[in-house]
PDB file of C-alpha atoms in Angstrom:
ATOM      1  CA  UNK L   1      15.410 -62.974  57.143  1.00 82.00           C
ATOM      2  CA  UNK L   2      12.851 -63.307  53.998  1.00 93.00           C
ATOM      3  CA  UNK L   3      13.586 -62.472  51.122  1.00 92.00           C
ATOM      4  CA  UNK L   4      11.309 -60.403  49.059  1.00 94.00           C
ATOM      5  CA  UNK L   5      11.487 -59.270  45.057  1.00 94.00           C
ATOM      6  CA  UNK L   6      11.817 -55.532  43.488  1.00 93.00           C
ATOM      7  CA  UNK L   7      10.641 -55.241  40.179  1.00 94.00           C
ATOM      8  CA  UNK L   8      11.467 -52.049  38.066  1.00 94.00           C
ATOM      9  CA  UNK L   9      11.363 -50.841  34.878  1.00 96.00           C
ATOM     10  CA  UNK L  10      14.748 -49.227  33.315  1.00 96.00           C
ATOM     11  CA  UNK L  11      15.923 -48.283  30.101  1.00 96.00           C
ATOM     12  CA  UNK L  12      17.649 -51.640  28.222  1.00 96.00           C
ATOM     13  CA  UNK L  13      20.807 -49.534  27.511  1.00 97.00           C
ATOM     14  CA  UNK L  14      20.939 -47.852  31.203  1.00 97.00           C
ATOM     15  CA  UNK L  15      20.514 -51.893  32.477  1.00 96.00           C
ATOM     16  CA  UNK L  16      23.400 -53.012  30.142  1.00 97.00           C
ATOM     17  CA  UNK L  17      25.617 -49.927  31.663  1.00 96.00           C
ATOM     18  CA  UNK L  18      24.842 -50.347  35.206  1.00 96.00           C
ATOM     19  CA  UNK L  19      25.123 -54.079  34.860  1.00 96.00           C
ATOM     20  CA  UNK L  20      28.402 -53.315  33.515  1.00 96.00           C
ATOM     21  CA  UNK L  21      29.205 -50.645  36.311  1.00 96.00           C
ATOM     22  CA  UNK L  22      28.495 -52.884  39.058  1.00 95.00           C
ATOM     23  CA  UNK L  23      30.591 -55.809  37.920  1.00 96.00           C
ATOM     24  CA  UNK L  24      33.269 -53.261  37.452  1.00 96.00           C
ATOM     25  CA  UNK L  25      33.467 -52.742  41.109  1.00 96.00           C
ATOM     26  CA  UNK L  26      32.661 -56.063  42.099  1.00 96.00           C
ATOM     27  CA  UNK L  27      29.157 -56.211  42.445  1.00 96.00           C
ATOM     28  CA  UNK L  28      25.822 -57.544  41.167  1.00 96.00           C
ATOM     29  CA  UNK L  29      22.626 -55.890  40.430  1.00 95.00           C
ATOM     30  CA  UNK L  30      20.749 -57.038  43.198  1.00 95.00           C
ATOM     31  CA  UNK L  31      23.800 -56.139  45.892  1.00 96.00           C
ATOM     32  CA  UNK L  32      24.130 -52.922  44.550  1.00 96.00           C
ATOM     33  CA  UNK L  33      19.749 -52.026  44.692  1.00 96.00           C
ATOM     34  CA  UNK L  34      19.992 -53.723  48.451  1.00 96.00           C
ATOM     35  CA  UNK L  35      23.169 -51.083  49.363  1.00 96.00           C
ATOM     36  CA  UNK L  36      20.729 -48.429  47.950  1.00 96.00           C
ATOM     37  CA  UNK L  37      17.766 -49.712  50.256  1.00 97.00           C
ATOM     38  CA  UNK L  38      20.137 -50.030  53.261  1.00 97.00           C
ATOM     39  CA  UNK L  39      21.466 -46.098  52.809  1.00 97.00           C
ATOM     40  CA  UNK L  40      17.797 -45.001  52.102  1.00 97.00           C
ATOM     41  CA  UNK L  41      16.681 -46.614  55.183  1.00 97.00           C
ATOM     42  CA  UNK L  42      19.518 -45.492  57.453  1.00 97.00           C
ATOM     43  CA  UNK L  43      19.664 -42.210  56.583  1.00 96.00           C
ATOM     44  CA  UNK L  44      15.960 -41.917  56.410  1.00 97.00           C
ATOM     45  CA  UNK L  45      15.971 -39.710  52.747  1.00 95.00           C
ATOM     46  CA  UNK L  46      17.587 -40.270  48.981  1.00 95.00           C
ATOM     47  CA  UNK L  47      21.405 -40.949  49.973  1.00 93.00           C
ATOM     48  CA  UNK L  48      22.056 -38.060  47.082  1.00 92.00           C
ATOM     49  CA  UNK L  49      21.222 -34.609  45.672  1.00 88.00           C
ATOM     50  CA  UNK L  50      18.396 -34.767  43.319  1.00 83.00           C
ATOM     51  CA  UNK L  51      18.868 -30.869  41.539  1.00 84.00           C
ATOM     52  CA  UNK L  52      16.800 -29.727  38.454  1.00 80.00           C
ATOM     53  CA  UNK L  53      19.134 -27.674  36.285  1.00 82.00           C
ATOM     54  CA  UNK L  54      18.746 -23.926  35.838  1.00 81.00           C
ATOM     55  CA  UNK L  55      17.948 -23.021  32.747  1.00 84.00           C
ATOM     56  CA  UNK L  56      20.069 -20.483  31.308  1.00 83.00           C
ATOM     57  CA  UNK L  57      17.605 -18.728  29.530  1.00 82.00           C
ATOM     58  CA  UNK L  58      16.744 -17.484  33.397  1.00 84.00           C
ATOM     59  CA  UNK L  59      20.153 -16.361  34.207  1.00 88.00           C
ATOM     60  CA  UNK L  60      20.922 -13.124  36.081  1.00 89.00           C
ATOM     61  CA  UNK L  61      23.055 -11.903  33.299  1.00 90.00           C
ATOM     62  CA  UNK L  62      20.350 -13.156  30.457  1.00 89.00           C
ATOM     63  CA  UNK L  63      17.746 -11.142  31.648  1.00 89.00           C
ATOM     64  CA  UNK L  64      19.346  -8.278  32.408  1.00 92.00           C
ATOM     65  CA  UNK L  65      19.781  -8.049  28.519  1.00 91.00           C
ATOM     66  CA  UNK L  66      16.174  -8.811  27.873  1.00 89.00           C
ATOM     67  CA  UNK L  67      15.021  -6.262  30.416  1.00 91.00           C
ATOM     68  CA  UNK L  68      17.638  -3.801  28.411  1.00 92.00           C
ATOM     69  CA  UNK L  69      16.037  -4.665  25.288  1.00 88.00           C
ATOM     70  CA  UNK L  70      12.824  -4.259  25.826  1.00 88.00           C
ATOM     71  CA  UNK L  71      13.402  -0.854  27.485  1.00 91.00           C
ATOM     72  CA  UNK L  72      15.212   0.249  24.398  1.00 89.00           C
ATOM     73  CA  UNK L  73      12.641  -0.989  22.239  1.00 86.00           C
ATOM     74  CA  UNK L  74      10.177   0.718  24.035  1.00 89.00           C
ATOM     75  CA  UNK L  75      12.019   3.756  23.913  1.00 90.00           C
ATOM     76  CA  UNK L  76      12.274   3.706  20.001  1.00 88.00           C
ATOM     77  CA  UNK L  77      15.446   3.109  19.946  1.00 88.00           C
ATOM     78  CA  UNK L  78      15.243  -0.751  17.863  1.00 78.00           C
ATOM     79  CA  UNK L  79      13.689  -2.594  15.459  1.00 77.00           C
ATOM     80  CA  UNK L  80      10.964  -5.356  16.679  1.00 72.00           C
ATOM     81  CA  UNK L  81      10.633  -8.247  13.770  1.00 78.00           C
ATOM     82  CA  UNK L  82       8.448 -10.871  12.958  1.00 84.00           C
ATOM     83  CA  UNK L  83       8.992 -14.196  14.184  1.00 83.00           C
ATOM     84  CA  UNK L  84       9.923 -16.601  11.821  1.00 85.00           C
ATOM     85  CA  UNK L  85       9.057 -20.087  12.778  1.00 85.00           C
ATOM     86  CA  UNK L  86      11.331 -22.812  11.033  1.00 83.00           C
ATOM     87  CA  UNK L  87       9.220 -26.501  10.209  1.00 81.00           C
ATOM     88  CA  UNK L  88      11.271 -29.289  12.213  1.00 74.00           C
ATOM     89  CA  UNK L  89      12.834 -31.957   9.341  1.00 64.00           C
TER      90      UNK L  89
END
């Protein structure tokens, strides 16, 4: 079978770690990207999860306490403030 050549761009510290990964379980780089293109092929999809994490400004809970706030504000019964906006150092 021929042999063809990946090229891709990584972080130089994430290299140096999965370098060090893979000879850890007694592999190489290129043996470990081939048993990724074998599993992607065979299963026909990513052979893992790919999630986005929630933020938890969006939580149930979270805005159930904004929605309270607001109401109450509305109602008179707190104080709205000025935002105060802090320079980054």
């Amino acid at each position: 079978m021929a042999q063809s050549t990946i090229t891709a761009r990584v972080d130089e510290k994430d290299k140096v770690n999965f370098d060090a990964f893979c000879s850890n379980v007694g592999l190489n780089t290129s043996t470990a990207i081939n048993l990724f293109v074998k599993a992607v092929l065979r299963e026909n999809r990513i052979p893992f999860e790919i999630t986005q994490a929630v933020d938890p400004f969006f939580s149930e809970s979270n805005l159930a306490y904004v929605k309270k706030s607001v109401q109450e504000l509305r109602e008179g019964k707190g104080t709205a403030h000025e935002l105060i906006e802090v320079e980054d150092e």
